[in-house]
PDB file of C-alpha atoms and ligand atoms in Angstrom:
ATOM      1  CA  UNK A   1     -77.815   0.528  -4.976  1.00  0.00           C
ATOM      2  CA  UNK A   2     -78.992   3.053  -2.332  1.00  0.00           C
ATOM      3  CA  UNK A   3     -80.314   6.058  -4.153  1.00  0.00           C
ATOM      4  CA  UNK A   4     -82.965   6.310  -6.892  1.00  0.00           C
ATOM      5  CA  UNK A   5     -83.850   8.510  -9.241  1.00  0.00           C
ATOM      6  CA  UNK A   6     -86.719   7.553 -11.862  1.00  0.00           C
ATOM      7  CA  UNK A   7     -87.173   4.030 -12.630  1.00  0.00           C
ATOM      8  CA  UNK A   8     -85.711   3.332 -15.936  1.00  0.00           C
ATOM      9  CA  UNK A   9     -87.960   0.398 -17.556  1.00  0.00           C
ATOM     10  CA  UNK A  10     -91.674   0.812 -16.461  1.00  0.00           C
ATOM     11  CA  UNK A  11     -94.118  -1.665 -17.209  1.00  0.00           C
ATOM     12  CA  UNK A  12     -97.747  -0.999 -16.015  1.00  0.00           C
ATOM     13  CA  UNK A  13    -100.274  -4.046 -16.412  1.00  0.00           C
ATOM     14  CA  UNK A  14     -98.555  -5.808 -18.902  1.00  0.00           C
ATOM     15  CA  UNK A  15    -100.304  -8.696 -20.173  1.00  0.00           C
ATOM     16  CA  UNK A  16     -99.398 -11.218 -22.772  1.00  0.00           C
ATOM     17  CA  UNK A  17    -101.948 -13.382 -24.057  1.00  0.00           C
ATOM     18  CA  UNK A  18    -100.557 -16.159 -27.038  1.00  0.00           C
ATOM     19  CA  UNK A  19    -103.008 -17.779 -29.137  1.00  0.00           C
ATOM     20  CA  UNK A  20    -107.209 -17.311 -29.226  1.00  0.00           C
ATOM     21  CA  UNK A  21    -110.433 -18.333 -27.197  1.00  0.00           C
ATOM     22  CA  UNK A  22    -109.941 -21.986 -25.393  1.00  0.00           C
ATOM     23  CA  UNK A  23    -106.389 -21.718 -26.960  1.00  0.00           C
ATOM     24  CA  UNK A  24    -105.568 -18.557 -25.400  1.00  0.00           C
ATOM     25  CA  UNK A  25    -102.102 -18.673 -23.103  1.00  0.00           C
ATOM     26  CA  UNK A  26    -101.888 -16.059 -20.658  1.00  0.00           C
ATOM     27  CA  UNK A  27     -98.079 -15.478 -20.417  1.00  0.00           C
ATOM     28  CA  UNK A  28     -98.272 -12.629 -18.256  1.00  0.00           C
ATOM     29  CA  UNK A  29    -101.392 -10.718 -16.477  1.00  0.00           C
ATOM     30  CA  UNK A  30    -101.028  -7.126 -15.432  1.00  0.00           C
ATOM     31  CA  UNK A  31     -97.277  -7.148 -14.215  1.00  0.00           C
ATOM     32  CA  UNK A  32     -96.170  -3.943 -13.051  1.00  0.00           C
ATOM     33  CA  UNK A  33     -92.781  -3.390 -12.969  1.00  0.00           C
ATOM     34  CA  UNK A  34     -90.496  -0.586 -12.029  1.00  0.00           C
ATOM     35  CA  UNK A  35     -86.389  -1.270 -12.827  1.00  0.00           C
ATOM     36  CA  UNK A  36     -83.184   0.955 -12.025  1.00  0.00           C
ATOM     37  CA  UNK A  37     -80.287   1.373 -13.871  1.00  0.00           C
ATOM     38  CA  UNK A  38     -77.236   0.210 -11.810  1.00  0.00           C
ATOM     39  CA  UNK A  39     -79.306  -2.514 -10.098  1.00  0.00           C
ATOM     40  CA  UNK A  40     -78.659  -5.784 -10.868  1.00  0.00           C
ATOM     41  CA  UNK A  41     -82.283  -7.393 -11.197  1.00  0.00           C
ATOM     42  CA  UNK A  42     -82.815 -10.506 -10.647  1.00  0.00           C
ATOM     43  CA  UNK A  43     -86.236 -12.412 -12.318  1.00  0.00           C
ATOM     44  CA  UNK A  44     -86.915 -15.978 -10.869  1.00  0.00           C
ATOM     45  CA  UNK A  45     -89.859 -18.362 -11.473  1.00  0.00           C
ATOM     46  CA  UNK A  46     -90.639 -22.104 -12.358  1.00  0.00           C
ATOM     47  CA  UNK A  47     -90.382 -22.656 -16.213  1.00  0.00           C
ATOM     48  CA  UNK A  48     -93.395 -21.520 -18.053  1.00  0.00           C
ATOM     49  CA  UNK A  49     -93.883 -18.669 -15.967  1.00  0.00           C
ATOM     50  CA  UNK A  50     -93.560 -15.928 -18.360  1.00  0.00           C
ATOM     51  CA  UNK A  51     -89.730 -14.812 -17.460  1.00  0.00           C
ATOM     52  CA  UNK A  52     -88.387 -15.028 -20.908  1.00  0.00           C
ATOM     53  CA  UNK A  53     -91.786 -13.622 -22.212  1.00  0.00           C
ATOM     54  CA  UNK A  54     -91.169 -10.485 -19.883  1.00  0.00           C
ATOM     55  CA  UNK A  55     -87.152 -10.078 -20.870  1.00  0.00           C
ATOM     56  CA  UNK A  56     -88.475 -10.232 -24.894  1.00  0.00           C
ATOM     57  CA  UNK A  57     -90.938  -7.504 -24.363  1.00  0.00           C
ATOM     58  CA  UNK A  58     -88.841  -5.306 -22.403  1.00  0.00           C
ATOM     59  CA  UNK A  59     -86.139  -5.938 -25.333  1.00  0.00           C
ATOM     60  CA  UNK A  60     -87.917  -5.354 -28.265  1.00  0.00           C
ATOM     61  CA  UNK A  61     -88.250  -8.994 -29.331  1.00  0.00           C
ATOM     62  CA  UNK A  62     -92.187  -9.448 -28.721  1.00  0.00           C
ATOM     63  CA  UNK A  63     -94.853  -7.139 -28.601  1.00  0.00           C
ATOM     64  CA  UNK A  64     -97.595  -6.815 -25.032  1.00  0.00           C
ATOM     65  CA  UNK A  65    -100.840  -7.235 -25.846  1.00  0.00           C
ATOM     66  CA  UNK A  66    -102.009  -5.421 -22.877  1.00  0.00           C
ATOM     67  CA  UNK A  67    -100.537  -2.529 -20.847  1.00  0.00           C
ATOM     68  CA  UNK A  68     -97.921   0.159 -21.314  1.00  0.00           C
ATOM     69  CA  UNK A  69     -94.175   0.031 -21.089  1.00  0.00           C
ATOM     70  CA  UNK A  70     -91.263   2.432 -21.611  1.00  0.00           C
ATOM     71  CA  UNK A  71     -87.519   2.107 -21.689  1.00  0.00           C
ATOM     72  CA  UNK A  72     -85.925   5.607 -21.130  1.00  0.00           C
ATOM     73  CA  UNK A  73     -87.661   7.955 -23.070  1.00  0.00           C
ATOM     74  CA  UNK A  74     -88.833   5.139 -25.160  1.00  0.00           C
ATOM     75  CA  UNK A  75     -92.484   4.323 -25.115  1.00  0.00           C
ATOM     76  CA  UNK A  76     -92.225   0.899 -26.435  1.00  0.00           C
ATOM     77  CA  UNK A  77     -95.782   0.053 -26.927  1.00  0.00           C
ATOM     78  CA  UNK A  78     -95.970   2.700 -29.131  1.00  0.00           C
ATOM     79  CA  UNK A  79     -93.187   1.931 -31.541  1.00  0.00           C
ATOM     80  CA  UNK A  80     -93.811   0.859 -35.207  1.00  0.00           C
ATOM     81  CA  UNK A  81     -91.614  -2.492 -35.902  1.00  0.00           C
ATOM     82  CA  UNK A  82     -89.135  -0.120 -37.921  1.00  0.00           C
ATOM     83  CA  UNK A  83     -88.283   2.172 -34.481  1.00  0.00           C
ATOM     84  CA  UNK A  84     -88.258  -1.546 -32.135  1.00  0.00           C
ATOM     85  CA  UNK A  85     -85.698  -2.624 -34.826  1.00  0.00           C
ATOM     86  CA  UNK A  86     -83.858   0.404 -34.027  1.00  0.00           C
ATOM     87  CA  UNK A  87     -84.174  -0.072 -30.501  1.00  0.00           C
ATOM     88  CA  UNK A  88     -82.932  -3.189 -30.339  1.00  0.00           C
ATOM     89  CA  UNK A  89     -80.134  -2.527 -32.300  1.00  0.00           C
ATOM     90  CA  UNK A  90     -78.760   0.202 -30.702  1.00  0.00           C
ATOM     91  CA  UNK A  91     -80.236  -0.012 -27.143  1.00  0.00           C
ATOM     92  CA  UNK A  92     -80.298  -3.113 -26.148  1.00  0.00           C
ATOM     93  CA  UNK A  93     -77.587  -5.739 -25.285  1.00  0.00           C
ATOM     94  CA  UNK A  94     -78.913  -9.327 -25.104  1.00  0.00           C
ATOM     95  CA  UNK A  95     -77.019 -12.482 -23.458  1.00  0.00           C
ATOM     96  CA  UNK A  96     -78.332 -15.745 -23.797  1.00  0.00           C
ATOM     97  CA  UNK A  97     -77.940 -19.251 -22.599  1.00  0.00           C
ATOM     98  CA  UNK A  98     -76.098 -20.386 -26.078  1.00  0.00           C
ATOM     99  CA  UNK A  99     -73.743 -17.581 -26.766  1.00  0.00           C
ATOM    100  CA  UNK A 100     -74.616 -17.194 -30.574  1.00  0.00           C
ATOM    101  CA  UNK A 101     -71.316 -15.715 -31.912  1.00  0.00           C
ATOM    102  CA  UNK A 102     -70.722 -15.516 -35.552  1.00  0.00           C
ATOM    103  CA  UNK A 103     -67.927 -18.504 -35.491  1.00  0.00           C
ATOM    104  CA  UNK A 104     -65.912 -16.771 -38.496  1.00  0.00           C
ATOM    105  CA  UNK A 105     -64.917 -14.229 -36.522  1.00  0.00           C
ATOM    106  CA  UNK A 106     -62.478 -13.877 -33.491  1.00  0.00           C
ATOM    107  CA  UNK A 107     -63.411 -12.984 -30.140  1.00  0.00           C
ATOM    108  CA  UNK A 108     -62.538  -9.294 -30.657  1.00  0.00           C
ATOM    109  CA  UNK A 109     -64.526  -9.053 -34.032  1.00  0.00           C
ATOM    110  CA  UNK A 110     -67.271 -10.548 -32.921  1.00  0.00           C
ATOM    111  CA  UNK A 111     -67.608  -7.824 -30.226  1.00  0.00           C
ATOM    112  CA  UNK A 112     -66.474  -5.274 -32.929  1.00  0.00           C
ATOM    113  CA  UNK A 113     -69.043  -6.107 -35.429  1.00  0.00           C
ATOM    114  CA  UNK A 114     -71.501  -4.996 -32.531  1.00  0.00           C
ATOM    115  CA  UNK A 115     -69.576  -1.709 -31.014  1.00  0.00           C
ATOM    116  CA  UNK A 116     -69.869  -0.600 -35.234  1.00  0.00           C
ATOM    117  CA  UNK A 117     -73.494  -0.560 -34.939  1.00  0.00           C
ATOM    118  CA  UNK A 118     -73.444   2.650 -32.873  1.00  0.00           C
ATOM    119  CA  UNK A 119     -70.029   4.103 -33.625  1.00  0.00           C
ATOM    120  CA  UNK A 120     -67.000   4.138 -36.049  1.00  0.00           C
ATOM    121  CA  UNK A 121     -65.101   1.141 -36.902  1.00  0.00           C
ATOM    122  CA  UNK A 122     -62.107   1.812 -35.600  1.00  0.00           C
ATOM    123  CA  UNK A 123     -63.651   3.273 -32.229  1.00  0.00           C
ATOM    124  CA  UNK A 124     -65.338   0.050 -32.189  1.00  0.00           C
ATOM    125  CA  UNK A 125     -62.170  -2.196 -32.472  1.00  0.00           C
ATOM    126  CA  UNK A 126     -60.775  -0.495 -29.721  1.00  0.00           C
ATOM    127  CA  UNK A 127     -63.510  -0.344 -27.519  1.00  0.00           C
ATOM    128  CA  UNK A 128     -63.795  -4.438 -28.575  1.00  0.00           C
ATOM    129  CA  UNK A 129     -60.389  -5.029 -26.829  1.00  0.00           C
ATOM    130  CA  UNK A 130     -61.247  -2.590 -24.072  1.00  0.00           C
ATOM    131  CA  UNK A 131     -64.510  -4.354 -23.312  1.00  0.00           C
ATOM    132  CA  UNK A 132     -62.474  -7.732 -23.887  1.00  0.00           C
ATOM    133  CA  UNK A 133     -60.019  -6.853 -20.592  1.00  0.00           C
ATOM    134  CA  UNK A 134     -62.884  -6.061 -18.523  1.00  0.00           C
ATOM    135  CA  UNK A 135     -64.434  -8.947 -18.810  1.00  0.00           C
ATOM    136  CA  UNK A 136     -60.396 -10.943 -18.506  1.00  0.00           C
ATOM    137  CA  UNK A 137     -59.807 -11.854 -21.555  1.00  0.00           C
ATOM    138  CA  UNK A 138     -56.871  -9.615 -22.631  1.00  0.00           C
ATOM    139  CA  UNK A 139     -54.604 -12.966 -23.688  1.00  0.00           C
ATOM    140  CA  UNK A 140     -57.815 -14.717 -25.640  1.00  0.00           C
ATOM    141  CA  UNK A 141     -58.837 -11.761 -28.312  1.00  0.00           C
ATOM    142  CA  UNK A 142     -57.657 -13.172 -31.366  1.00  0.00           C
ATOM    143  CA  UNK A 143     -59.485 -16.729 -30.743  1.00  0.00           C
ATOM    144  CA  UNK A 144     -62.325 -17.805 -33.005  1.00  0.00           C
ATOM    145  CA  UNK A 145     -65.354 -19.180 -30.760  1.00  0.00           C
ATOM    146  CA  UNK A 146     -64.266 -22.886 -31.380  1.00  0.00           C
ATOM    147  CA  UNK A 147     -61.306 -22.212 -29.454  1.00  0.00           C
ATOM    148  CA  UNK A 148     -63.319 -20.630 -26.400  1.00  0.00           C
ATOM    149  CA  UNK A 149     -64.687 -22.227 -23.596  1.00  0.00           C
ATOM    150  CA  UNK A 150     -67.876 -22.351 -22.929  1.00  0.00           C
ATOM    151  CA  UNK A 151     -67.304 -19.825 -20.264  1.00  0.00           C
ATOM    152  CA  UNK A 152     -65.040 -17.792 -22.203  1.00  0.00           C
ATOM    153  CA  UNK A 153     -67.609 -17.725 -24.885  1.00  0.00           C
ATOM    154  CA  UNK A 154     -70.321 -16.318 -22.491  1.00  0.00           C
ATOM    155  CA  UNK A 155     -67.476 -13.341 -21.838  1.00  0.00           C
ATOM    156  CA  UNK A 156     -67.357 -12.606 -25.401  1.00  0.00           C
ATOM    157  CA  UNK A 157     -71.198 -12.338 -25.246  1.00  0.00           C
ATOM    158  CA  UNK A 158     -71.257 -10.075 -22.744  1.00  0.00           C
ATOM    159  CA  UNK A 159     -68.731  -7.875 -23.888  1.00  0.00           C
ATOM    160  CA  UNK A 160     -70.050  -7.580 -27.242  1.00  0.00           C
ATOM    161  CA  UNK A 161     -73.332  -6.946 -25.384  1.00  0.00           C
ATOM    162  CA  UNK A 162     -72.247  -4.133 -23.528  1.00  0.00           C
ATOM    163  CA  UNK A 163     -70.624  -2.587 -26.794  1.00  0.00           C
ATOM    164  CA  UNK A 164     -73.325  -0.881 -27.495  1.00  0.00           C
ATOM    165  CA  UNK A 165     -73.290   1.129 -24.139  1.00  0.00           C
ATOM    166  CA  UNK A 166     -76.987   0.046 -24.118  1.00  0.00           C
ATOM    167  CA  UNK A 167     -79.014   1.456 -20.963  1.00  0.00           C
ATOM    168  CA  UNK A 168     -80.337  -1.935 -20.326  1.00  0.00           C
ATOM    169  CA  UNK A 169     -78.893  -5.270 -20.417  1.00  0.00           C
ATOM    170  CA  UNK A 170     -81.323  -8.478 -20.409  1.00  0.00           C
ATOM    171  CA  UNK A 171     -79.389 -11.952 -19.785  1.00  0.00           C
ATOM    172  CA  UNK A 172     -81.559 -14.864 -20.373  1.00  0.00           C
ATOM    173  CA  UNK A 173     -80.559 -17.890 -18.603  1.00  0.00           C
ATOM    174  CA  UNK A 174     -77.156 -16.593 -18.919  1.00  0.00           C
ATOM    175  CA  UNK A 175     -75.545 -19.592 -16.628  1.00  0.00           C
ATOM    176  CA  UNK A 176     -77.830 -22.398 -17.733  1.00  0.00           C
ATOM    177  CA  UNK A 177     -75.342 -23.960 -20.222  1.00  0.00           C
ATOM    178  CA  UNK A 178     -72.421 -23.599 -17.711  1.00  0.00           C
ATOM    179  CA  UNK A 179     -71.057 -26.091 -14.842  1.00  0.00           C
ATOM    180  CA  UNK A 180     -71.542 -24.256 -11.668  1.00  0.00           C
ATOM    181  CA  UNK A 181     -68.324 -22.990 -10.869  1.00  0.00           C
ATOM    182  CA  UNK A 182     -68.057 -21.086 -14.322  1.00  0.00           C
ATOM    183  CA  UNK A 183     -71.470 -19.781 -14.725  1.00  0.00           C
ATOM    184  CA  UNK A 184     -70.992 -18.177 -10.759  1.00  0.00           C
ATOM    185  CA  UNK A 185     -68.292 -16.499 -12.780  1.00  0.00           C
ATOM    186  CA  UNK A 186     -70.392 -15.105 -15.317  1.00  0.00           C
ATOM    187  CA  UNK A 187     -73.041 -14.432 -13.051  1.00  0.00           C
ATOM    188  CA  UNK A 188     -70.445 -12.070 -10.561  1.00  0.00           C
ATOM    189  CA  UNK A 189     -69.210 -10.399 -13.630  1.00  0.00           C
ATOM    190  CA  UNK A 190     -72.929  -9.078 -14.408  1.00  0.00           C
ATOM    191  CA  UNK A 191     -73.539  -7.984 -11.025  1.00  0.00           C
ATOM    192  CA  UNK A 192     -70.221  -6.075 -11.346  1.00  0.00           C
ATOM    193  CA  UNK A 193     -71.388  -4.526 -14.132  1.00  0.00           C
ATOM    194  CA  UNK A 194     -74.638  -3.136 -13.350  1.00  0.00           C
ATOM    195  CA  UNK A 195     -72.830  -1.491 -10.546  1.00  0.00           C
ATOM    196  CA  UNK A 196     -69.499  -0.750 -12.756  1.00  0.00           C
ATOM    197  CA  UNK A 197     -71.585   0.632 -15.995  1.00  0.00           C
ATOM    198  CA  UNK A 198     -74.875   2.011 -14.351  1.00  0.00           C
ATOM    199  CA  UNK A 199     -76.545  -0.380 -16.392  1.00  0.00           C
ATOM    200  CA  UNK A 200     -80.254  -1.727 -15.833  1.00  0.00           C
ATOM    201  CA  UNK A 201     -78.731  -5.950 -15.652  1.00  0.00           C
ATOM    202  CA  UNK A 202     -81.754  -7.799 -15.974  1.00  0.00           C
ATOM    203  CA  UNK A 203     -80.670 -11.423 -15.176  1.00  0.00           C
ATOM    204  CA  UNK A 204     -83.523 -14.031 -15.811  1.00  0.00           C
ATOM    205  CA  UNK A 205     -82.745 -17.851 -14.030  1.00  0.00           C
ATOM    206  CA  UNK A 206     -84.919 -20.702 -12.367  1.00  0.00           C
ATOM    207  CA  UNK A 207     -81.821 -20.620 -10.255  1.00  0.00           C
ATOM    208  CA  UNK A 208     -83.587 -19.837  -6.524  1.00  0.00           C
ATOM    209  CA  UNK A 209     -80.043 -19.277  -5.264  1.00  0.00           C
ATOM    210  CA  UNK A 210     -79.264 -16.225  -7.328  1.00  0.00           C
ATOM    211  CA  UNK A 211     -82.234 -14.605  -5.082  1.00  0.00           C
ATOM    212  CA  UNK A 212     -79.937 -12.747  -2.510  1.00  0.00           C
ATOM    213  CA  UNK A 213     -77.546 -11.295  -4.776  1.00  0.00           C
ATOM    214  CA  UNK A 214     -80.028  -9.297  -5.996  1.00  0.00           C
ATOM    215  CA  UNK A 215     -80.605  -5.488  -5.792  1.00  0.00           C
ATOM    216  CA  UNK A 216     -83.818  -6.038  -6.952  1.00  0.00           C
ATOM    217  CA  UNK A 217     -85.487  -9.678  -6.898  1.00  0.00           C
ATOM    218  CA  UNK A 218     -88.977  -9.877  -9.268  1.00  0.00           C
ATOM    219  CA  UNK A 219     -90.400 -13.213  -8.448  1.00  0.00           C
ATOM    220  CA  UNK A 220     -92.919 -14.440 -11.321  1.00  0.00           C
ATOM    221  CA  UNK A 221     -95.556 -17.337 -10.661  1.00  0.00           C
ATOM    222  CA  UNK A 222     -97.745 -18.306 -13.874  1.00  0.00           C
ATOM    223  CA  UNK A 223     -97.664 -14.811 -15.727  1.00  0.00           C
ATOM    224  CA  UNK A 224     -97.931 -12.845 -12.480  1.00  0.00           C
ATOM    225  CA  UNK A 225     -95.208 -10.648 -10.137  1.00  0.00           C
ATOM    226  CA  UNK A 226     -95.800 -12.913  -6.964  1.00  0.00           C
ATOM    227  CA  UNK A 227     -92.933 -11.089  -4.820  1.00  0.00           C
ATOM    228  CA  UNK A 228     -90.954  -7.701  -5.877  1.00  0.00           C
ATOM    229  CA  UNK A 229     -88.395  -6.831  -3.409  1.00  0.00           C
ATOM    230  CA  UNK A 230     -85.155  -4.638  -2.805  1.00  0.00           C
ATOM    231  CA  UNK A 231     -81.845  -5.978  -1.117  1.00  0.00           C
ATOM    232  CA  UNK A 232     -80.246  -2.552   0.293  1.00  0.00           C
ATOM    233  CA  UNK A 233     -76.621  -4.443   0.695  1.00  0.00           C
ATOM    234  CA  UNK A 234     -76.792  -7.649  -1.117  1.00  0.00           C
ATOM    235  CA  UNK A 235     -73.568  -9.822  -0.851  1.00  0.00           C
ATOM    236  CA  UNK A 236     -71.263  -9.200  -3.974  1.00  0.00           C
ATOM    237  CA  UNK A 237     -70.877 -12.477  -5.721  1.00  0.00           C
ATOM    238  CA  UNK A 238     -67.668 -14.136  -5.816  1.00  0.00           C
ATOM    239  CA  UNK A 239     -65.609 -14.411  -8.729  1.00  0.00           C
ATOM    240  CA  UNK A 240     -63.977 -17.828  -8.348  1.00  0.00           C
ATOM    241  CA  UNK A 241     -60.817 -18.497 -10.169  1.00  0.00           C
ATOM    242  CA  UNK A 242     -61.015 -20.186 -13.559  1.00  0.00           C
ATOM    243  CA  UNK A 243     -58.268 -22.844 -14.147  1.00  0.00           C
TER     244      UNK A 243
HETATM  245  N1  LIG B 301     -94.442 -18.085 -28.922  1.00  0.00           N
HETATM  246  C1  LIG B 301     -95.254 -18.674 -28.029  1.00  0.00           C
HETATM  247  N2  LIG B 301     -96.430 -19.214 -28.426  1.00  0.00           N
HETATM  248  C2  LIG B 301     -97.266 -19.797 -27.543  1.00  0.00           C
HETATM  249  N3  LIG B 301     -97.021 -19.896 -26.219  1.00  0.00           N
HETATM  250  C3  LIG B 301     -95.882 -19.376 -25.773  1.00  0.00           C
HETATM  251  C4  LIG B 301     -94.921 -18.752 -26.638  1.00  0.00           C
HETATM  252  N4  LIG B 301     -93.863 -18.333 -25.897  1.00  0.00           N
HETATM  253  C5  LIG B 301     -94.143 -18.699 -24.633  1.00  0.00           C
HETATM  254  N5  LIG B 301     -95.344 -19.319 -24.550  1.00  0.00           N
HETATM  255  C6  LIG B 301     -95.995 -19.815 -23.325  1.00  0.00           C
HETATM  256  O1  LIG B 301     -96.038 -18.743 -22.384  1.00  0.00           O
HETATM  257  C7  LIG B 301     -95.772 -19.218 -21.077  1.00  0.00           C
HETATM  258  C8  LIG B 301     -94.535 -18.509 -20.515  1.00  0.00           C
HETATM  259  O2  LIG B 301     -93.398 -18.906 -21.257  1.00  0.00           O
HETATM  260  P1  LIG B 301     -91.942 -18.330 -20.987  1.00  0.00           P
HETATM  261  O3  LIG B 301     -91.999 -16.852 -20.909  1.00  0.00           O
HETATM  262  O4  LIG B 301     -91.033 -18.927 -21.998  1.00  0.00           O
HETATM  263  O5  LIG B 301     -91.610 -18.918 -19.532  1.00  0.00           O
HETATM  264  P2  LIG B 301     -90.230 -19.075 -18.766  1.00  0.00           P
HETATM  265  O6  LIG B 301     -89.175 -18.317 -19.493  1.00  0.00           O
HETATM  266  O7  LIG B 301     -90.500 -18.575 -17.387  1.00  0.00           O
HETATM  267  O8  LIG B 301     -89.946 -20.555 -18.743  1.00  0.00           O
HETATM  268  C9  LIG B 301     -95.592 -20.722 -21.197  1.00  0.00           C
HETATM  269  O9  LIG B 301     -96.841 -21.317 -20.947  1.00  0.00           O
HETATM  270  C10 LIG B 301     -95.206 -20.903 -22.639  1.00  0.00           C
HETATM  271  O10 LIG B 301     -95.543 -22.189 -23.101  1.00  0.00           O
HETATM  272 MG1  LIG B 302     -87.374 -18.951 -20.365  1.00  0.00          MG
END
């Protein structure tokens, strides 16, 4: 993206500290961060260096023990664990590594079940299907997960993520159980959407060659922001053709 208005997640000197005295880990140290909806973000950093700590905080899953951080009009480090439930649920959409869908239901119910967390049920069935074409799989709704690929599966996932219409979007390793060819896929389709949806895509990888694709590249190194950068015309991923 070009233009910016107001930063839409703002962390200022975020620190997360697990465990006490000589058992203290220092998961992050006064990170300041400053992300844009419609930017695909990019995270990066050797394991252990606090990049799924960060994406947790920022959705609601785990609590800073230092520093201040808002989401919108959402001062998180304020909220009581009833209003972070509520957050989550309703403002957040989450993709993982492992796709977690509920295997009883099909690929458009899983998505469903989410949309009817924030709307109607039978707005939410059609915005399932909707959501289902965007992400191409108009011929594959009416599969249960066991049927899916792998890469297929992650498309559910991020459909039923973005059912919500949630302002930020927080993919965790989002590729890592994917052969290369199929999680480029995945990864293409997320930079689409940040642009597509004006959502804040906050992709987290160990994957250095992700980097350039970026709007927006955070580099952590052991709990700290060791490089924060903007791309004014990254390249737009390719979407290579499954077979
Ligand atoms: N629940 C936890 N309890 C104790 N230590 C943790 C916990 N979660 C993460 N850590 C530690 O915090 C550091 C950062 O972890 P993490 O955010 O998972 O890194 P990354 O996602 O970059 O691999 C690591 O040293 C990790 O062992
Ligand atoms: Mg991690």
């Amino acid at each position: 993206m070009v233009t910016h208005s107001a930063p839409f997640i703002v962390g200022t000197d975020l620190g997360k500290t697990f465990g006490y005295g000589h058992a203290a880990i220092h998961a992050l140290r006064e990170v300041n961060i400053e992300i844009h909806r419609g930017d695909f973000t990019v995270v990066v950093g050797p394991s252990g260096s606090g990049k799924s700590t960060l994406l947790n905080i920022v959705g609601g899953m785990d609590t800073a023990t230092a520093g201040s951080l808002t989401v919108g009009d959402r001062h998180l480090t304020a909220l009581n664990a009833r209003e972070l439930t509520d957050y989550r649920r309703t403002s957040v959409g989450f993709v993982f590594q492992f796709y977690n869908l509920v295997p009883n239901l099909t690929a458009v119910e899983n998505v469903a079940l989410a949309a009817a967390l924030v709307m109607p049920r039978a707005d939410a069935t059609q915005l399932a299907g909707d959501l289902l074409d965007q992400v191409g799989l108009q011929d594959r709704k009416d599969q249960f997960p066991r049927h899916l690929s792998g890469g297929e599966m992650q498309r559910v996932a991020i459909a039923r993520a973005l059912a919500k219409k949630p302002g930020v979007l927080l993919c965790d390793e989002p590729s890592g159980a994917l052969d290369s060819v199929t999680g480029a896929h995945i990864l293409a389709q997320l930079q689409r959407t940040a642009r597509d949806t004006q959502t804040a895509v906050v992709v987290v990888t160990h994957d250095q060659s992700l980097a350039p694709a970026a709007d927006h590249l955070i580099v952590l190194g052991d709990g700290r922001v060791v490089e924060d950068r903007r791309h004014d015309n990254p390249p737009l991923l390719e979407e290579p053709a499954l077979t």
